[in-house]
Coordinates of C-alpha atoms in Angstrom, one line a residue:
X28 CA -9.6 -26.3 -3.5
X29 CA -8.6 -24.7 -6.6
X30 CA -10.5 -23.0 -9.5
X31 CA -11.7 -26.3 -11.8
X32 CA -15.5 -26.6 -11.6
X33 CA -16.7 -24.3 -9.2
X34 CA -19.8 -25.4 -7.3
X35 CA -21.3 -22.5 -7.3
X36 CA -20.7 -19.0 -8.1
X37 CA -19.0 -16.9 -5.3
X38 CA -18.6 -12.9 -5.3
X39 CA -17.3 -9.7 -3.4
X40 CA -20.3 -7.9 -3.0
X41 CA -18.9 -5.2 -0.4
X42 CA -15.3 -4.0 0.8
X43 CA -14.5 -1.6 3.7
X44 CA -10.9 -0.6 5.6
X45 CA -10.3 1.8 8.3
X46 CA -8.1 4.8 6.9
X47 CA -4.5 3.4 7.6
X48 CA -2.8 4.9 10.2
X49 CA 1.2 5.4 12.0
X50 CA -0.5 5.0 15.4
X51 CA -3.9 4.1 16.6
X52 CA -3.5 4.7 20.9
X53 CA -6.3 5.9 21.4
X54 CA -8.7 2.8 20.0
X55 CA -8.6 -0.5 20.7
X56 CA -8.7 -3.3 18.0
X57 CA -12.7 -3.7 18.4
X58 CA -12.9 0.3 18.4
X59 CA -10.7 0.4 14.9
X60 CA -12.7 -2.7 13.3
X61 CA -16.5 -1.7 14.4
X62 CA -16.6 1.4 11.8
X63 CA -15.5 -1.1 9.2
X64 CA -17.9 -4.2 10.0
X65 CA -20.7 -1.2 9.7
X66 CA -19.9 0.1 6.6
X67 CA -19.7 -3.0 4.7
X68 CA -23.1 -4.3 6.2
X69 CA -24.7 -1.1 5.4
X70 CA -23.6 -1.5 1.9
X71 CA -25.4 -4.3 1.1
X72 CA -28.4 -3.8 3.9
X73 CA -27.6 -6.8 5.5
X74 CA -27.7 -7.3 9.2
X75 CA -25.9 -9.5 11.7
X76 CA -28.3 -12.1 11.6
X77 CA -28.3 -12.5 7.9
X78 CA -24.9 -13.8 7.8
X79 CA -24.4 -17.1 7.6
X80 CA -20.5 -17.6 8.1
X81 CA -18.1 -15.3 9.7
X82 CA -13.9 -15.4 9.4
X83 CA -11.4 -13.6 10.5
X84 CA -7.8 -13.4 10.3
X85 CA -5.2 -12.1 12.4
X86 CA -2.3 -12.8 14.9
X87 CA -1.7 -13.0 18.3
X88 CA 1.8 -12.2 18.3
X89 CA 0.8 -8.5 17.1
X90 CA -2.0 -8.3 20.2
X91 CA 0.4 -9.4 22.5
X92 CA -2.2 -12.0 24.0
X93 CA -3.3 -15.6 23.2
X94 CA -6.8 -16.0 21.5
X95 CA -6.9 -12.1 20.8
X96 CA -9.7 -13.0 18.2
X97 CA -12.1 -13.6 20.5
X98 CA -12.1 -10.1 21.8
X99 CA -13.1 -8.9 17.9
X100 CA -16.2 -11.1 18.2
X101 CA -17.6 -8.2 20.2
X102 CA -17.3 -5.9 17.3
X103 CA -19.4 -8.4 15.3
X104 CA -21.9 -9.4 17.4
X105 CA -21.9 -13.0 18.9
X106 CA -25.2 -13.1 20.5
X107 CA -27.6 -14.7 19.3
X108 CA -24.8 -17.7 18.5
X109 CA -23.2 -17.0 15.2
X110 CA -21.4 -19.6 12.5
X111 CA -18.0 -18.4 13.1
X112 CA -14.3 -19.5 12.5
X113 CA -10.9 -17.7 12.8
X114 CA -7.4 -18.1 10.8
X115 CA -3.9 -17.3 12.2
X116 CA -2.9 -15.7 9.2
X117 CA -3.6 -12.5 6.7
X118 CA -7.3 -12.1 6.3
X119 CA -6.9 -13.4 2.6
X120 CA -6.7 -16.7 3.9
X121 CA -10.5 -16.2 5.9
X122 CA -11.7 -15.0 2.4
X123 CA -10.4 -18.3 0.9
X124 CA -11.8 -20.2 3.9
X125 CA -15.7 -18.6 3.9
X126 CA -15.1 -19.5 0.1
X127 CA -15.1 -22.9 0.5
X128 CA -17.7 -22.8 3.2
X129 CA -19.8 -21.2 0.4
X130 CA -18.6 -23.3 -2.7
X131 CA -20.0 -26.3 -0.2
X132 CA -23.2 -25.1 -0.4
X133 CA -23.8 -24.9 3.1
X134 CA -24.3 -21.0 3.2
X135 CA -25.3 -18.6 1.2
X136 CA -23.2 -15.6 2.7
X137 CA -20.0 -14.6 4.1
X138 CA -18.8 -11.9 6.2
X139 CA -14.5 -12.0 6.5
X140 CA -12.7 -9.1 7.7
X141 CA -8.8 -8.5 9.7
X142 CA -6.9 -6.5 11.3
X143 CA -3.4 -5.3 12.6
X144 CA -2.0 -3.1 14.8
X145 CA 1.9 -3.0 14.5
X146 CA 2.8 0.2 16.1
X147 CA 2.6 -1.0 19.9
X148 CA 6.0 -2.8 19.3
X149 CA 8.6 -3.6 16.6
X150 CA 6.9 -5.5 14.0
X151 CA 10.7 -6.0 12.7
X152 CA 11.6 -8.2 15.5
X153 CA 8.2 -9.9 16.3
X154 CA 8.6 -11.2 12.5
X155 CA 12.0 -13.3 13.6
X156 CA 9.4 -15.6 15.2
X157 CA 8.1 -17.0 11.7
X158 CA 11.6 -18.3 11.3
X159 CA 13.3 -21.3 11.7
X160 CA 13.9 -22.0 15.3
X161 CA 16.8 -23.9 15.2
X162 CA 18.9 -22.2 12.6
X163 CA 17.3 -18.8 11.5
X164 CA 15.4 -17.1 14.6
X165 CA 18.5 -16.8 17.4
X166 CA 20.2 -14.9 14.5
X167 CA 17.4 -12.0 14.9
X168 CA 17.1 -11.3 11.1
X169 CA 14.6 -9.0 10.7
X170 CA 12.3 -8.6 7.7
X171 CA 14.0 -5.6 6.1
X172 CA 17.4 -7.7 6.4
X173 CA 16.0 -10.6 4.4
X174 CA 14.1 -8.6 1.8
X175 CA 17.6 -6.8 1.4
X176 CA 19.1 -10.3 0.5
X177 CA 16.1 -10.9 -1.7
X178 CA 16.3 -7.8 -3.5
X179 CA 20.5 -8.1 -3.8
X180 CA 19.7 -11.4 -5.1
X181 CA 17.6 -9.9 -8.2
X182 CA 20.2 -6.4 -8.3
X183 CA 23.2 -9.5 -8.6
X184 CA 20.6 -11.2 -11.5
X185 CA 20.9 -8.2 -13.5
X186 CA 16.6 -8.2 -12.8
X187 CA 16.3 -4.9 -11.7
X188 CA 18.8 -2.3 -10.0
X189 CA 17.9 0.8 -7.6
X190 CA 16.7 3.2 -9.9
X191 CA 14.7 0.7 -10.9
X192 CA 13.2 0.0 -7.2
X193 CA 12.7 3.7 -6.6
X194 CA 10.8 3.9 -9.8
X195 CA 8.2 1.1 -8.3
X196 CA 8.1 3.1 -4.8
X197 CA 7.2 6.6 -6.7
X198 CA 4.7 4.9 -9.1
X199 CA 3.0 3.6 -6.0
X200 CA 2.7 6.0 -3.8
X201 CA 1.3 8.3 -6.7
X202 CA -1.1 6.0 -7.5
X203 CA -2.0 6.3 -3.4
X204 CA -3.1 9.9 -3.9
X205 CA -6.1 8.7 -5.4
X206 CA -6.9 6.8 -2.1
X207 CA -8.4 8.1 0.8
X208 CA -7.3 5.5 3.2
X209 CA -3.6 5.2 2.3
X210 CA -1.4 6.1 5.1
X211 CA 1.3 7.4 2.5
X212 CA 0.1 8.7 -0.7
X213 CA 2.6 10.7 -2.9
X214 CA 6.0 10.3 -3.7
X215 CA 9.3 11.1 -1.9
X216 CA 12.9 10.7 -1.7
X217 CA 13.9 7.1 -1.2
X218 CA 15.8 8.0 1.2
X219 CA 18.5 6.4 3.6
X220 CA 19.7 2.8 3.3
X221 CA 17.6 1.0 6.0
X222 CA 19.6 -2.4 5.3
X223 CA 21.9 -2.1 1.2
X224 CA 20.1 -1.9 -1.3
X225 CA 17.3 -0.9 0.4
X226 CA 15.9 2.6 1.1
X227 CA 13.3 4.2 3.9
X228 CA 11.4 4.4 0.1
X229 CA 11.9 0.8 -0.8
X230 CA 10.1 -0.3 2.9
X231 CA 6.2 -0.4 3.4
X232 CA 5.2 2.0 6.5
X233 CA 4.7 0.9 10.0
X234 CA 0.9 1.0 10.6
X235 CA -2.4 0.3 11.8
X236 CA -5.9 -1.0 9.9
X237 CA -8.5 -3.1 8.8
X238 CA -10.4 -4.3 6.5
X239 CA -13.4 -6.3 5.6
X240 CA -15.5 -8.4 2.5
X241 CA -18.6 -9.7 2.5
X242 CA -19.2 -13.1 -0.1
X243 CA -22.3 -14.0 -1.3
X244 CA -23.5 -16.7 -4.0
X245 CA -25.3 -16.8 -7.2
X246 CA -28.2 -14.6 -7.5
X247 CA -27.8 -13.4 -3.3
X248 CA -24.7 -11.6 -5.0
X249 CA -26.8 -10.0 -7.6
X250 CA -29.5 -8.7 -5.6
X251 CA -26.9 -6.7 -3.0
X252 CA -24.6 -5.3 -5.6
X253 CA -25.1 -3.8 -9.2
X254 CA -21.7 -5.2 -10.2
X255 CA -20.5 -8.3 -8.1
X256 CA -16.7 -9.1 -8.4
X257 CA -17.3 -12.9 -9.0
X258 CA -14.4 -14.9 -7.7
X259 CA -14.1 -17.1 -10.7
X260 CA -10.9 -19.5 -9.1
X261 CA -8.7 -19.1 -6.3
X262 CA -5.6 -21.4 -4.8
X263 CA -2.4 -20.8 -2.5
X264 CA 0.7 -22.2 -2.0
X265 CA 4.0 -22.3 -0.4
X266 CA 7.7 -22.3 -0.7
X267 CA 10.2 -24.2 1.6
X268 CA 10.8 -23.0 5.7
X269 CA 14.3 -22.6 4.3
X270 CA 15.5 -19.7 2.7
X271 CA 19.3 -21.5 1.8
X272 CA 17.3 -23.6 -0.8
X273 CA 15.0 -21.6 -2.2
X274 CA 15.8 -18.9 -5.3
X275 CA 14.9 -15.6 -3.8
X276 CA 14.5 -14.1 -7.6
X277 CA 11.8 -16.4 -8.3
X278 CA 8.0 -17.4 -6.8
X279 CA 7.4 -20.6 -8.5
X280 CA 4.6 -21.2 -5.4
X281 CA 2.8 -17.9 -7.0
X282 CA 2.9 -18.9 -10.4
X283 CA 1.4 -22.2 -9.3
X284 CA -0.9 -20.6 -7.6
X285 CA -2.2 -18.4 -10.5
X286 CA -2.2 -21.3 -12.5
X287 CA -4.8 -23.3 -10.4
X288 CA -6.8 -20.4 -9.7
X289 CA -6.9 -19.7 -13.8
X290 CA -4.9 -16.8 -14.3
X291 CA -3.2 -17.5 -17.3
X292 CA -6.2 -18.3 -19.5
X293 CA -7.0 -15.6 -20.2
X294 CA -5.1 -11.8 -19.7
X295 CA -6.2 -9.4 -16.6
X296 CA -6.2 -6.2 -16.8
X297 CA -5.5 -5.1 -13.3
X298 CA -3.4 -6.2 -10.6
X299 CA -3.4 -5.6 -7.0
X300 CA -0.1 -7.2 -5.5
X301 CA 0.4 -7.9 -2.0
X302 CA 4.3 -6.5 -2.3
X303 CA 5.6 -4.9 0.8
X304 CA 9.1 -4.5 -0.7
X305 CA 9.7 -2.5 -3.6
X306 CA 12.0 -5.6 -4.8
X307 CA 8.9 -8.0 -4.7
X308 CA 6.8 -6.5 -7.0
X309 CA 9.9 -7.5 -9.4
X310 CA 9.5 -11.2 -8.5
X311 CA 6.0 -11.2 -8.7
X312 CA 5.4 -9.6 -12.1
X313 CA 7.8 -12.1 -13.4
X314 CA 6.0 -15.3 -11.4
X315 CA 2.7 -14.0 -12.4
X316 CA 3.7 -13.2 -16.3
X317 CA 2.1 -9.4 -15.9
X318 CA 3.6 -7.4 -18.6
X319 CA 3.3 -3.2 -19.1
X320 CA -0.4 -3.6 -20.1
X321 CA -1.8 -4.4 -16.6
X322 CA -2.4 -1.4 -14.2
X323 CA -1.2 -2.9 -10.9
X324 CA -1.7 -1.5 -7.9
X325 CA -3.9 1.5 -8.6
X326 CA -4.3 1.7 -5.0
X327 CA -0.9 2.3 -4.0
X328 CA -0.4 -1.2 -2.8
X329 CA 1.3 -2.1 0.4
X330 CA 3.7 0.3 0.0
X331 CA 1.5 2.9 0.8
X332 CA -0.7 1.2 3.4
X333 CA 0.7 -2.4 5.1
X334 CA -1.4 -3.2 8.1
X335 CA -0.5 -6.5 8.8
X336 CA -2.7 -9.3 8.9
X337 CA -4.9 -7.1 6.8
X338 CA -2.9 -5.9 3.6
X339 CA -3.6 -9.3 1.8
X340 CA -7.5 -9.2 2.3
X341 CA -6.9 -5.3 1.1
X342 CA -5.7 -6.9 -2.3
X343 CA -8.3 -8.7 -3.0
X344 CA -11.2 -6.2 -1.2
X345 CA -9.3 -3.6 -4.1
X346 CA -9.6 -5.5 -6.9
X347 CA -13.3 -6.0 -6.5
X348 CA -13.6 -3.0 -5.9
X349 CA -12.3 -1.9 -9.1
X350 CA -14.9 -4.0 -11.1
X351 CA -18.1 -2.8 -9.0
X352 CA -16.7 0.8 -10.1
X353 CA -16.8 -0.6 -13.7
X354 CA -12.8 0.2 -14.0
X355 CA -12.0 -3.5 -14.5
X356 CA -13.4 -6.6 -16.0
X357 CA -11.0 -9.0 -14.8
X358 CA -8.6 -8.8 -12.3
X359 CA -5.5 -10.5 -10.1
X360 CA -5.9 -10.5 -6.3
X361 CA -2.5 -11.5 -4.8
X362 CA -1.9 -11.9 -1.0
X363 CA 1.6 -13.1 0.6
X364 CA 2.8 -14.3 4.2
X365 CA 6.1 -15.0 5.5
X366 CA 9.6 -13.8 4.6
X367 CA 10.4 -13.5 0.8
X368 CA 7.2 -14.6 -0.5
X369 CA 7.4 -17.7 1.2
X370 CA 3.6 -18.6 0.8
X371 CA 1.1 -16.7 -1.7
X372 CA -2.2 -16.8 -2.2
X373 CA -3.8 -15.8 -5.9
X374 CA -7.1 -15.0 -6.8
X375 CA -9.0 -14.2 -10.3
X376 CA -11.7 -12.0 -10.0
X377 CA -14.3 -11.1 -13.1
X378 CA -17.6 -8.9 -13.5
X379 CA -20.0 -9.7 -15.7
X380 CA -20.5 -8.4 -19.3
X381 CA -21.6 -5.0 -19.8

């Protein structure tokens, strides 16, 4: 479902996250996510039983187990029976599902929250498993080694070079001393080459978090925030399994995205951009048509916090954000999965006049 003729109107009313960490031993997943499911209920006053959908997003590869969700149900609260559904994927792509179940008409709000913790393992090699079977996995590529061809791709375009790429990683990561929950927040040297041309600086951190939303409709929205972020179109798409025959310099399945959700009509003025790799913020600003006018990533971005399964639900949890505070009227959400942008999710969020 795209953005033409929304059934009804859909908004952020609430975002929480954990504060981002290298390591989180000492909790469990349902340990880190409770704090965060209480502080976005307690910012609207809603209880448990006054939600009427519930999604969440995560992965079982990360946990180590099959159906790992289900263990996060205790932190919500499953008893009495709740409307509930879960997506293998970023918690971006919950968001997009409870806004469907909203746009339906068949509730009137949504709670959506995810989380990720990577340092138990290496999230390097348990990233091979997204790729081609056959051709791609055996070879063990990690993540970093394909977002090093991605980025070599652009450097051998003449789009950008490395000065350039550090100049994205310092902007960033200042822009993460303003947030309390970053897990890196001010700039620093870029570093040693992890895989040419990119630098320890160029690489999101290894981490733990999570994060949650909560959707309401119409006039619900307005009565449990002063300033909903109204979700005025929203769409995602994706690029081919193959990286041979794709061009790694462009995102055509972003820029379609933005398209359907209504981005281009008319110009945002901030932009929170799911871009773990210093070289992808290049791609997407291009894809997305954002020029030097649009402050993106005032939060740091994922280079200063990249929980997985939770950094895309960030984006968009940001970005309202940014409106309720009154320090953005309308605003890109952009959420990826998958090596080199392979599928991206884009969202347009607005408040209302003041």
């Amino acid at each position: 479902m795209a953005a033409a003729g929304p059934l009804r109107d859909v908004a952020i009313v609430a975002f929480g996250q954990s504060d981002h960490t290298r390591t989180s031993d000492e909790h469990s997943e349902v340990e880190m996510l409770m704090p965060v499911l209480h502080d976005v209920l307690a910012r609207t006053g809603l209880k448990t039983s006054d939600i009427g959908f519930t999604c969440s997003g995560s992965s079982d590869y990360l946990a180590g187990r099959a159906f790992s969700f289900t263990m996060a149900l205790d932190g919500v609260g499953a008893w009495p029976p709740i409307s509930e559904s879960h997506v293998e994927m970023d918690g971006a792509w919950a968001l997009y599902e409870a806004w469907v179940k909203i746009l339906t008409g068949e509730v009137d709000t949504a709670l959506v929250y995810s989380y990720g913790k990577s340092s138990p393992g290496s999230v390097r090699d348990v990233l091979t498993r997204q790729l081609d079977p056959y051709y791609v996995a055996p070879l063990w590529p990690d993540s970093v080694a394909l977002a090093a061809l991605q980025a070599q791709a652009l450097i051998d375009a003449g789009e950008t070079d490395e000065v350039a790429l550090a100049g994205v990683a310092a902007r960033s990561r200042e822009s993460a001393l303003a947030n309390s929950h970053a897990q890196v927040r001010g700039a620093r040297p870029q570093g040693d080459y992890l895989v040419r041309p990119l630098r320890t600086g160029d690489v999101p951190p290894v981490g733990d978090g999570a994060a949650a939303v909560i959707l309401a409709a119409g006039n619900r929205a307005r009565e449990l925030c002063e300033r909903p972020a109204w979700i005025r179109g929203m769409d995602h798409r994706i690029e081919a399994h193959s990286l041979g025959v794709r061009d790694l310099t462009d995102s055509p399945s972003a820029r379609l995205a933005a398209e359907k959700a209504g981005a281009f009509q008319r110009p945002v003025d901030t932009a929170e951009l799911h871009a773990p790799f210093t070289s992808q913020e290049v791609v997407l600003r291009k894809a997305l048509g954002l020029g030097d006018e649009v402050v993106v990533n005032p939060s740091g971005g994922a280079l200063a916090a990249n929980p997985m399964m939770a950094a895309g639900l960030i984006r968009l949890g940001e970005a309202a954000a940014r409106i309720q505070r009154g320090e953005s009227d309308r605003a890109l959400a952009h959420a990826t999965s998958g090596p080199c942008l392979q599928q991206n999710l884009v969202a347009v969020l607005e408040g209302e006049a003041r």
